[in-house]
Coordinates of C-alpha atoms in Angstrom, one line a residue:
M21 CA -33.5 -11.1 0.6
T22 CA -32.3 -14.6 1.5
N23 CA -28.9 -15.9 0.6
Y24 CA -30.5 -18.4 -1.7
N25 CA -32.1 -15.6 -3.7
M26 CA -28.9 -13.6 -3.8
N27 CA -27.0 -16.6 -5.2
Q28 CA -29.8 -17.1 -7.7
L29 CA -29.6 -13.5 -8.7
A30 CA -25.8 -13.7 -9.1
T31 CA -26.3 -16.7 -11.5
Q32 CA -28.8 -14.6 -13.5
V33 CA -26.5 -11.6 -13.6
K34 CA -23.7 -13.8 -14.9
F35 CA -26.0 -15.1 -17.6
V36 CA -26.5 -11.6 -18.8
L37 CA -22.9 -10.6 -18.6
E38 CA -21.7 -13.7 -20.4
K39 CA -24.3 -12.8 -23.2
Y40 CA -22.3 -9.7 -23.8
D41 CA -18.8 -11.3 -23.3
Y42 CA -18.0 -9.6 -20.0
D43 CA -15.3 -11.2 -17.8
F44 CA -15.6 -11.7 -14.1
Q45 CA -13.7 -13.6 -11.5
D46 CA -14.6 -17.0 -10.3
D47 CA -15.4 -15.7 -6.8
D48 CA -18.0 -13.3 -8.2
N49 CA -16.7 -10.5 -6.0
G50 CA -17.7 -7.7 -8.5
I51 CA -21.2 -9.2 -9.1
L52 CA -21.9 -9.7 -5.4
A53 CA -20.6 -6.2 -4.5
N54 CA -23.2 -4.7 -6.8
L55 CA -25.9 -7.0 -5.7
Q56 CA -25.3 -6.1 -2.0
Q57 CA -25.5 -2.4 -2.9
W58 CA -28.7 -3.0 -4.9
Q59 CA -30.2 -5.0 -2.0
A60 CA -29.3 -2.2 0.6
N61 CA -30.7 0.6 -1.5
K62 CA -33.7 -1.0 -3.2
N63 CA -35.1 -2.5 0.1
G64 CA -37.5 0.3 0.6
L65 CA -39.0 -0.1 -2.9
L66 CA -39.0 -3.9 -2.5
E67 CA -41.0 -3.7 0.7
T68 CA -43.5 -1.3 -0.9
L69 CA -44.0 -3.2 -4.1
R70 CA -44.4 -6.5 -2.2
K71 CA -47.7 -5.2 -0.9
H72 CA -49.2 -5.3 -4.4
P73 CA -51.5 -8.3 -5.2
N74 CA -49.7 -8.7 -8.6
W75 CA -46.2 -8.8 -7.0
N76 CA -44.0 -11.7 -8.4
E77 CA -41.3 -12.6 -6.0
Q78 CA -39.4 -14.7 -8.5
E79 CA -39.3 -11.9 -11.1
L80 CA -39.0 -9.1 -8.4
A81 CA -41.7 -7.2 -10.2
V82 CA -45.3 -6.2 -10.3
V83 CA -46.7 -7.9 -13.4
C84 CA -50.0 -7.0 -15.1
D85 CA -51.7 -6.8 -18.5
V86 CA -52.0 -3.4 -20.3
E87 CA -53.8 -2.2 -23.4
V88 CA -52.0 0.4 -25.4
D89 CA -53.0 2.6 -28.3
N90 CA -50.1 2.7 -30.7
K91 CA -51.4 5.5 -32.9
T92 CA -48.7 7.2 -35.1
K93 CA -47.8 10.8 -34.6
L94 CA -49.8 11.7 -37.7
Q95 CA -52.9 9.9 -36.5
Q96 CA -52.6 11.6 -33.1
A97 CA -52.5 14.9 -34.9
D98 CA -55.7 14.0 -36.7
I99 CA -57.4 13.1 -33.4
R100 CA -56.3 16.4 -31.8
D101 CA -57.7 18.3 -34.8
C102 CA -61.0 16.4 -34.5
I103 CA -61.2 17.0 -30.7
N104 CA -60.5 20.7 -31.3
K105 CA -63.4 21.0 -33.8
F106 CA -65.7 19.2 -31.3
W107 CA -64.6 21.5 -28.5
A108 CA -65.1 24.6 -30.7
F109 CA -68.7 23.4 -31.3
F110 CA -69.2 22.8 -27.6
R111 CA -67.9 26.3 -26.7
F112 CA -70.1 27.9 -29.3
I113 CA -73.2 26.3 -27.8
E114 CA -72.4 27.5 -24.3
H115 CA -71.8 31.0 -25.5
E116 CA -74.9 31.1 -27.7
R117 CA -77.2 29.0 -25.4
A118 CA -79.8 31.8 -25.1
A119 CA -79.8 32.6 -28.8
L120 CA -80.2 28.9 -29.6
N121 CA -83.2 28.7 -27.3
L122 CA -81.5 26.1 -25.1
E123 CA -82.6 25.8 -21.5
T124 CA -80.0 26.7 -18.8
P125 CA -79.0 23.3 -17.2
N126 CA -79.5 22.7 -13.6
Y127 CA -75.8 21.6 -13.3
D128 CA -73.9 24.9 -13.3
N129 CA -70.5 23.2 -13.6
H130 CA -71.4 20.8 -16.4
Y131 CA -69.2 22.8 -18.9
Y132 CA -66.2 22.3 -16.6
I133 CA -67.0 18.6 -16.1
M134 CA -67.5 18.1 -19.9
Q135 CA -64.0 19.6 -20.3
R136 CA -62.5 17.3 -17.8
L137 CA -64.2 14.3 -19.4
L138 CA -63.0 15.2 -22.9
F139 CA -59.5 16.0 -21.9
N140 CA -59.3 13.4 -19.2
V141 CA -57.2 15.6 -16.9
D142 CA -58.5 14.0 -13.7
E143 CA -56.7 10.7 -14.3
S144 CA -53.2 11.8 -15.1
G145 CA -53.2 15.5 -14.6
S146 CA -52.4 16.2 -18.3
L147 CA -54.3 16.6 -21.5
N148 CA -54.8 12.9 -22.4
L149 CA -57.0 13.6 -25.5
Y150 CA -57.2 10.2 -27.0
S151 CA -58.4 7.6 -24.6
P152 CA -61.3 5.8 -26.2
I153 CA -62.8 4.4 -23.0
I154 CA -63.5 5.6 -19.5
E155 CA -60.5 4.3 -17.5
S156 CA -61.0 5.7 -14.0
Q157 CA -63.6 5.0 -11.3
R158 CA -63.0 8.5 -10.2
T159 CA -64.2 9.8 -13.6
V160 CA -67.3 7.5 -13.3
N161 CA -68.1 8.8 -9.9
Y162 CA -67.7 12.4 -11.1
I163 CA -70.1 11.8 -14.0
K164 CA -72.7 10.2 -11.8
E165 CA -72.6 12.6 -8.9
E166 CA -71.9 15.9 -10.7
L167 CA -73.9 15.3 -13.9
G168 CA -76.6 13.0 -12.8
I169 CA -75.9 10.4 -15.5
K170 CA -76.4 7.1 -13.6
K171 CA -75.6 4.6 -16.3
C172 CA -71.8 4.9 -16.5
A173 CA -69.0 2.4 -15.8
V174 CA -65.3 1.9 -16.2
G175 CA -64.6 0.5 -19.7
Q176 CA -67.5 2.3 -21.3
K177 CA -66.8 4.1 -24.5
R178 CA -66.0 7.7 -23.9
V179 CA -67.9 8.9 -27.0
R180 CA -71.1 7.2 -25.7
I181 CA -70.9 9.0 -22.4
I182 CA -70.2 12.3 -24.2
S183 CA -73.3 11.6 -26.3
K184 CA -75.4 11.1 -23.1
I185 CA -74.2 14.4 -21.8
C186 CA -74.9 16.2 -25.0
Q187 CA -78.4 14.8 -25.1
K188 CA -79.1 15.8 -21.5
F189 CA -77.9 19.4 -22.0
G190 CA -79.5 20.0 -25.3
Y191 CA -76.5 19.9 -27.7
S192 CA -77.9 17.0 -29.7
K193 CA -80.7 19.2 -31.0
L194 CA -78.3 21.3 -33.2
P195 CA -77.9 20.4 -36.9
E196 CA -74.1 20.1 -36.7
Y197 CA -74.2 17.7 -33.7
N198 CA -74.3 14.4 -35.5
K199 CA -71.5 15.4 -37.9
V200 CA -69.0 16.4 -35.2
L201 CA -69.9 13.5 -32.9
T202 CA -69.5 11.0 -35.7
A203 CA -66.1 12.4 -36.6
L204 CA -65.1 12.2 -32.9
S205 CA -66.3 8.6 -32.7
D206 CA -64.4 7.6 -35.8
V207 CA -61.0 8.9 -34.6
L208 CA -61.4 7.7 -31.0
S209 CA -62.4 4.2 -32.0
T210 CA -59.3 2.1 -32.3
K211 CA -58.0 -1.4 -31.7
L212 CA -55.8 -1.5 -28.5
N213 CA -52.7 -3.7 -28.4
K214 CA -52.4 -6.0 -25.4
Y215 CA -49.1 -6.5 -23.7
K216 CA -47.6 -7.9 -20.5
A217 CA -46.4 -5.0 -18.4
V218 CA -43.6 -5.4 -15.9
L219 CA -42.6 -2.8 -13.2
S220 CA -39.3 -4.3 -12.0
I221 CA -36.4 -3.8 -9.6
H222 CA -34.8 -7.0 -10.8
P223 CA -31.0 -6.4 -11.3
C224 CA -31.0 -8.0 -14.8
D225 CA -33.8 -5.7 -15.9
F226 CA -31.5 -2.8 -15.3
L227 CA -28.7 -4.5 -17.1
E228 CA -31.0 -5.3 -20.1
M229 CA -32.9 -2.0 -19.9
S230 CA -31.8 -0.8 -23.3
N231 CA -32.0 -3.9 -25.4
G232 CA -35.3 -4.0 -27.2
N233 CA -36.9 -6.2 -29.8
S234 CA -36.0 -3.7 -32.6
W235 CA -34.2 -0.9 -30.8
N236 CA -31.5 -0.1 -28.3
S237 CA -30.2 3.0 -26.5
C238 CA -27.0 4.4 -25.0
H239 CA -27.4 2.3 -21.8
R240 CA -27.0 -1.0 -23.7
L241 CA -24.2 -3.3 -22.4
E242 CA -22.8 -3.9 -25.9
C243 CA -20.9 -0.7 -26.8
G244 CA -23.3 1.6 -25.1
E245 CA -21.9 5.1 -24.3
Y246 CA -23.6 4.9 -20.8
A247 CA -23.4 1.2 -20.1
T248 CA -22.3 1.8 -16.5
G249 CA -25.6 3.8 -16.1
T250 CA -27.4 0.5 -15.8
L251 CA -25.5 -0.2 -12.5
S252 CA -26.0 3.4 -11.5
Y253 CA -29.8 3.0 -11.8
M254 CA -29.7 -0.5 -10.4
N255 CA -27.9 0.5 -7.2
D256 CA -29.8 3.6 -6.2
G257 CA -32.9 3.7 -4.0
V258 CA -35.5 5.2 -6.4
S259 CA -35.2 3.7 -9.9
L260 CA -37.6 1.1 -11.4
V261 CA -37.7 -0.3 -14.9
F262 CA -41.2 -0.4 -16.6
Y263 CA -41.4 -2.3 -19.9
T264 CA -43.7 -4.4 -22.0
V265 CA -43.3 -7.9 -23.5
K266 CA -45.5 -10.3 -25.4
L267 CA -48.7 -11.2 -23.7
D268 CA -47.9 -15.0 -23.5
V269 CA -44.6 -14.5 -21.6
D270 CA -45.0 -15.8 -18.0
S271 CA -41.4 -16.0 -16.6
D272 CA -37.8 -14.9 -17.0
F273 CA -39.0 -11.5 -18.2
Y274 CA -35.5 -10.1 -18.2
K275 CA -34.5 -12.5 -21.0
Q276 CA -37.3 -11.2 -23.3
P277 CA -36.7 -8.4 -25.8
K278 CA -38.5 -5.3 -24.5
I279 CA -41.2 -3.9 -26.8
M280 CA -41.3 -0.5 -25.0
R281 CA -39.5 0.7 -21.9
Q282 CA -39.6 3.6 -19.5
M283 CA -37.6 4.4 -16.4
F284 CA -39.7 5.5 -13.4
H285 CA -38.2 6.9 -10.1
Y286 CA -40.2 7.0 -6.9
G287 CA -39.4 8.2 -3.4
N288 CA -40.8 10.5 -0.7
G289 CA -44.1 10.8 -2.5
V290 CA -42.5 11.9 -5.8
L291 CA -43.0 9.9 -8.9
L292 CA -40.9 10.8 -12.0
Q293 CA -41.6 9.4 -15.4
S294 CA -38.7 9.4 -17.8
R295 CA -38.4 9.0 -21.5
L296 CA -40.3 6.3 -23.4
Y297 CA -38.3 4.0 -25.7
P298 CA -38.4 3.5 -28.6
C299 CA -41.0 6.1 -29.4
N300 CA -40.8 9.1 -27.0
D301 CA -43.6 11.0 -28.9
N302 CA -46.2 8.2 -28.3
H303 CA -48.1 10.1 -25.7
L304 CA -50.9 7.5 -25.6
A305 CA -48.5 4.8 -24.5
S306 CA -46.7 7.1 -22.1
D307 CA -49.9 8.3 -20.4
K308 CA -51.1 4.7 -20.1
F309 CA -47.8 3.6 -18.5
L310 CA -47.9 6.5 -16.1
E311 CA -51.5 5.7 -15.1
T312 CA -50.5 2.0 -14.6
V313 CA -47.5 2.9 -12.4
Q314 CA -49.6 5.4 -10.4
E315 CA -52.2 2.7 -9.7
V316 CA -49.5 0.3 -8.6
F317 CA -48.2 2.7 -6.0
T318 CA -51.6 3.8 -5.0
D319 CA -52.4 0.1 -4.2
C320 CA -49.2 -0.3 -2.3
L321 CA -49.4 2.9 -0.2
D322 CA -51.7 3.6 2.6
N323 CA -52.5 7.1 1.3
R324 CA -55.0 7.1 -1.6
L325 CA -55.5 10.8 -2.2
G326 CA -54.3 10.4 -5.7
W327 CA -51.8 12.2 -7.9
A328 CA -51.3 15.7 -9.2
R329 CA -48.9 16.7 -12.0
I330 CA -46.8 19.7 -11.3
G331 CA -46.1 20.2 -14.9
D332 CA -43.3 22.6 -16.1
W333 CA -42.2 23.1 -12.5
Y334 CA -40.0 20.1 -12.9
L335 CA -37.9 21.6 -15.7
P336 CA -34.4 22.7 -14.5
V337 CA -34.1 26.2 -13.3
R338 CA -30.9 27.8 -14.4
Q339 CA -29.2 30.1 -11.9
A340 CA -25.8 31.7 -12.5
G341 CA -25.2 29.2 -15.3
K342 CA -25.9 26.2 -13.1
I343 CA -28.9 23.9 -13.3
Q344 CA -30.8 23.7 -10.0
K345 CA -33.2 20.8 -10.3
C346 CA -36.4 21.1 -8.3
Y347 CA -37.1 17.5 -7.6
V348 CA -34.1 15.6 -8.8
K349 CA -30.7 15.2 -7.2
V350 CA -28.0 13.4 -9.1
G351 CA -24.8 12.0 -7.6
K352 CA -21.6 13.7 -8.7
I353 CA -20.2 10.3 -9.9
S354 CA -23.4 8.9 -11.2
L355 CA -22.8 7.5 -14.7
H356 CA -26.3 7.3 -16.2
Y357 CA -27.7 9.4 -19.0
E358 CA -30.3 11.9 -17.7
D359 CA -33.2 11.0 -20.0
Y360 CA -35.7 12.5 -17.5
D361 CA -34.0 15.9 -18.0
I362 CA -33.1 15.7 -21.7
A363 CA -36.6 14.6 -22.8
N364 CA -38.4 17.3 -20.8
N365 CA -40.8 14.9 -19.1
N366 CA -43.1 16.2 -16.4
I367 CA -42.9 15.1 -12.8
V368 CA -45.8 13.8 -10.8
V369 CA -46.2 14.4 -7.0
N370 CA -48.1 12.0 -4.8
L371 CA -50.3 14.2 -2.7
N372 CA -50.2 12.8 0.8
L373 CA -52.0 14.8 3.4
D374 CA -49.0 16.8 4.5
V375 CA -47.9 17.6 0.9
Y376 CA -51.5 18.2 -0.2
D377 CA -52.2 20.8 2.5
K378 CA -49.0 22.8 1.7
F379 CA -49.4 22.5 -2.1
D380 CA -53.1 23.6 -1.9
K381 CA -52.2 26.5 0.4
Y382 CA -49.2 27.9 -1.4
G383 CA -49.1 26.2 -4.9
N384 CA -45.8 27.7 -6.0
L385 CA -42.5 26.2 -7.0
A386 CA -40.3 27.6 -4.3
T387 CA -42.6 26.5 -1.5
V388 CA -43.1 23.0 -2.9
C389 CA -39.4 22.5 -3.3
D390 CA -39.0 23.3 0.4
F391 CA -41.0 20.4 1.6
V392 CA -40.6 17.8 -1.1
K393 CA -37.3 15.9 -0.7
P394 CA -35.5 15.5 -4.0
L395 CA -35.2 12.1 -5.7
E396 CA -31.6 11.0 -5.6
I397 CA -31.2 9.2 -8.9
G398 CA -28.1 7.2 -9.7
D399 CA -25.9 5.7 -7.0
R400 CA -22.2 6.5 -6.8
K401 CA -21.4 3.1 -5.3
V402 CA -21.0 1.2 -8.5
Y403 CA -18.5 -1.6 -8.4
C404 CA -16.3 -3.1 -11.2
I405 CA -18.1 -6.3 -12.2
E406 CA -14.7 -8.0 -12.6
C407 CA -12.6 -7.1 -9.5
G408 CA -15.3 -5.7 -7.2
E409 CA -13.5 -2.4 -6.5
D410 CA -15.3 0.9 -6.5
Q411 CA -16.1 1.9 -10.0
L412 CA -15.1 5.5 -10.1
W413 CA -13.8 5.7 -13.6
E414 CA -14.9 8.7 -15.7
H415 CA -15.7 6.6 -18.7
S416 CA -19.2 5.3 -18.4
E417 CA -19.2 2.9 -21.3
Y418 CA -17.7 0.1 -19.3
L419 CA -18.9 -2.0 -16.4
T420 CA -15.3 -2.4 -15.3
C421 CA -12.8 -0.1 -13.6
Q422 CA -9.9 1.3 -15.7
L423 CA -7.5 -1.2 -14.3
C424 CA -9.6 -4.2 -15.4
H425 CA -10.5 -2.6 -18.7
E426 CA -7.1 -1.3 -19.8
G427 CA -4.9 -3.3 -17.6
V428 CA -3.4 -6.8 -18.1
K429 CA -3.6 -9.9 -15.9
C430 CA -0.4 -11.3 -14.4
E431 CA 0.1 -14.8 -15.8
S432 CA 1.3 -16.0 -12.4
C433 CA -0.9 -14.5 -9.7
S434 CA -3.8 -13.2 -11.9
E435 CA -3.5 -9.7 -10.4
R436 CA -4.5 -6.8 -12.7
I437 CA -1.8 -4.3 -13.5
M438 CA -1.6 -1.5 -16.1
A439 CA 0.2 -2.6 -19.2
E440 CA 3.0 0.0 -18.8
D441 CA 3.8 -1.4 -15.3
A442 CA 4.0 -5.0 -16.4
E443 CA 7.1 -7.1 -17.3
V444 CA 6.6 -9.0 -20.5
V445 CA 8.2 -12.4 -21.0
N446 CA 7.6 -14.3 -24.2
G447 CA 4.5 -12.2 -24.8
E448 CA 3.1 -12.9 -21.3
H449 CA 2.6 -10.2 -18.7
Y450 CA 3.8 -10.4 -15.1
C451 CA 3.6 -8.1 -12.1
Q452 CA 6.8 -6.9 -10.6
D453 CA 6.7 -9.2 -7.6
C454 CA 6.1 -12.3 -9.7
Y455 CA 8.7 -11.3 -12.2
D456 CA 11.3 -10.8 -9.5
E457 CA 10.4 -14.1 -7.9
Y458 CA 10.3 -16.3 -11.1
F459 CA 12.5 -14.6 -13.7
Y460 CA 16.1 -13.4 -14.1
A461 CA 18.0 -11.7 -17.0
C462 CA 21.1 -13.8 -18.0
D463 CA 24.2 -11.9 -16.8
A464 CA 26.0 -12.9 -20.0
C465 CA 23.4 -12.2 -22.8
G466 CA 20.6 -10.4 -21.1
I467 CA 17.8 -12.8 -22.1
V468 CA 15.1 -13.1 -19.5
I469 CA 14.6 -16.8 -18.4
R470 CA 12.8 -18.5 -15.5
R471 CA 14.9 -19.0 -12.4
D472 CA 14.3 -22.7 -12.6
D473 CA 16.3 -22.8 -15.9
I474 CA 19.2 -20.6 -14.8
Y475 CA 22.7 -21.7 -14.0
H476 CA 25.0 -20.5 -11.2
A477 CA 28.4 -19.6 -12.5
Y478 CA 31.5 -17.6 -11.7
W479 CA 34.0 -15.2 -13.2
Q480 CA 37.4 -15.7 -11.5
Y481 CA 40.2 -13.2 -11.5
E482 CA 43.9 -14.1 -11.3
N483 CA 44.1 -13.1 -7.6
G484 CA 41.5 -15.8 -6.8
E485 CA 38.6 -13.4 -6.3
R486 CA 35.3 -14.7 -7.6
C487 CA 32.3 -12.9 -9.1
E488 CA 28.9 -14.7 -9.1
E489 CA 26.9 -14.9 -12.3
W490 CA 23.5 -16.3 -13.3
V491 CA 23.3 -17.4 -16.9
C492 CA 21.1 -19.2 -19.4
S493 CA 21.8 -22.7 -20.7
D494 CA 22.9 -21.4 -24.1
C495 CA 25.5 -19.2 -22.6
I496 CA 26.6 -22.1 -20.3
D497 CA 27.2 -24.3 -23.4
I498 CA 29.1 -21.7 -25.3
H499 CA 31.0 -19.4 -22.9
Y500 CA 31.4 -21.5 -19.7
V501 CA 33.4 -24.5 -18.6
T502 CA 33.2 -26.9 -15.6
C503 CA 35.9 -27.2 -13.0
H504 CA 37.1 -30.8 -12.9
C505 CA 37.4 -30.6 -9.2
C506 CA 34.5 -28.6 -7.7
D507 CA 32.1 -29.0 -10.6
E508 CA 31.3 -25.2 -10.6
F509 CA 30.8 -23.3 -13.9
F510 CA 33.4 -20.7 -14.8
S511 CA 33.6 -18.3 -17.6
A512 CA 36.0 -19.6 -20.2
N513 CA 37.7 -16.2 -20.3
S514 CA 38.4 -16.0 -16.6
A515 CA 41.5 -17.2 -14.7
I516 CA 41.3 -21.0 -15.2
L517 CA 43.8 -23.7 -15.9
T518 CA 43.6 -26.5 -18.5
T519 CA 46.0 -29.4 -18.2
A520 CA 47.6 -31.4 -20.9
D521 CA 44.9 -34.1 -20.6
N522 CA 42.2 -31.4 -21.2
K523 CA 41.0 -31.3 -17.6
T524 CA 39.9 -27.8 -16.6
Y525 CA 40.4 -26.4 -13.1
C526 CA 39.5 -23.1 -11.5
Q527 CA 42.3 -21.2 -9.9
N528 CA 41.4 -22.2 -6.4
C529 CA 41.2 -25.9 -7.1
S530 CA 44.4 -25.8 -9.2
N531 CA 46.2 -24.4 -6.2
V532 CA 44.8 -26.9 -3.8
E533 CA 45.3 -29.9 -6.0
K534 CA 48.8 -28.7 -7.1
V535 CA 47.8 -29.2 -10.7
A536 CA 50.9 -29.0 -12.9

């Protein structure tokens, strides 16, 4: 990252912080400290994502268009019910093929392939029941090579391909076929919503990660319980922000309200998808976003063996009351909220050759954990955005250290000090050094005044001994007199001499001048 870009990023970060009324020093020490930590730790992701054809250097993100099905939870349940009915019909045919006088197909594995096509497990590794179109070239190749259906392409309606399979293998001859296929077609047919998708490592996208168009979360900068978590994610080496904005947005994406947002974490061949905001139960959108991010990394990495979902193996394993995470390591002082744990999302492992061989050979949790290095989510090096010191405060709702948040600023040197350690003069706070240098408490009345406004005076005893005093102007006017000879101030109650002509002398001067 060039200095020019770092300066530009500092300006953009200040724009976001000012939006939420955060203070920072003119030298930007706190902002630059975090940006330097971000730069050092995000460099690996930066160099990887730069290989993608849709990489946008100005936005520090891979930008593409996505189509998302925003079916409600109730509508998704209707689809699941319809799929289950169709699948029950399909299983019945296979079990009763001889009784129904259906020929045995030449493709022995067509039942298994039909299952994969219906449930779409080859694209994301999970039961993606609702995709209305064929989205993967891998699925197309599978259908052509394994089922012998040559007219198939990405983007084709899934129901149409299912119909071709059913016709080829005799299912369409049964009386119930048209009814169940029509029902399946009706629920799968839907209008997709188009968005601009952004997979970003831009610092401002982390700061704005929880400020949506109609929602927010605990990582929001304004009164968020885990506001510091934005810096914790920003400064680690594995976290990315994935979000959608309106399709016509072309620049300054971080300034746009996020329609949907998910955190992703990638490193060492492991890709973790976290909770979806604002609708964590929208599995259609979540699966689409996972597929999109997988494709981004597939295009950026040399290895193209694909992805495999480990499933419940990600979930924390409790041993002796402690959570031992299989693939996630969290810093002791990381201050983010662990959405990826709380929301019970699955983890996806990129199967490079080394990992694939071991996984295929052993296929069990303990062995996989031995050779898959954990993702270290959240960086402990988070700096106070105001003073630039290490942010190690336990309260994660602030982007500042305890001293900057709860302390006060010295009116003279601008140093931050805790309020209980400050000296207060006329409602203004001063550190001890500045107080000692610029202020003094009047020896006569005790009022604190600036040293520039203080008067040097004496108390003189009858034996001629003097005691120095520093007093305010009010006390000088009321309680002190000036020696006519030496012009020094003396307490009116001390050993002085006043002559008949009302001239006042201190004892020393009266002796020298022989005042009668």
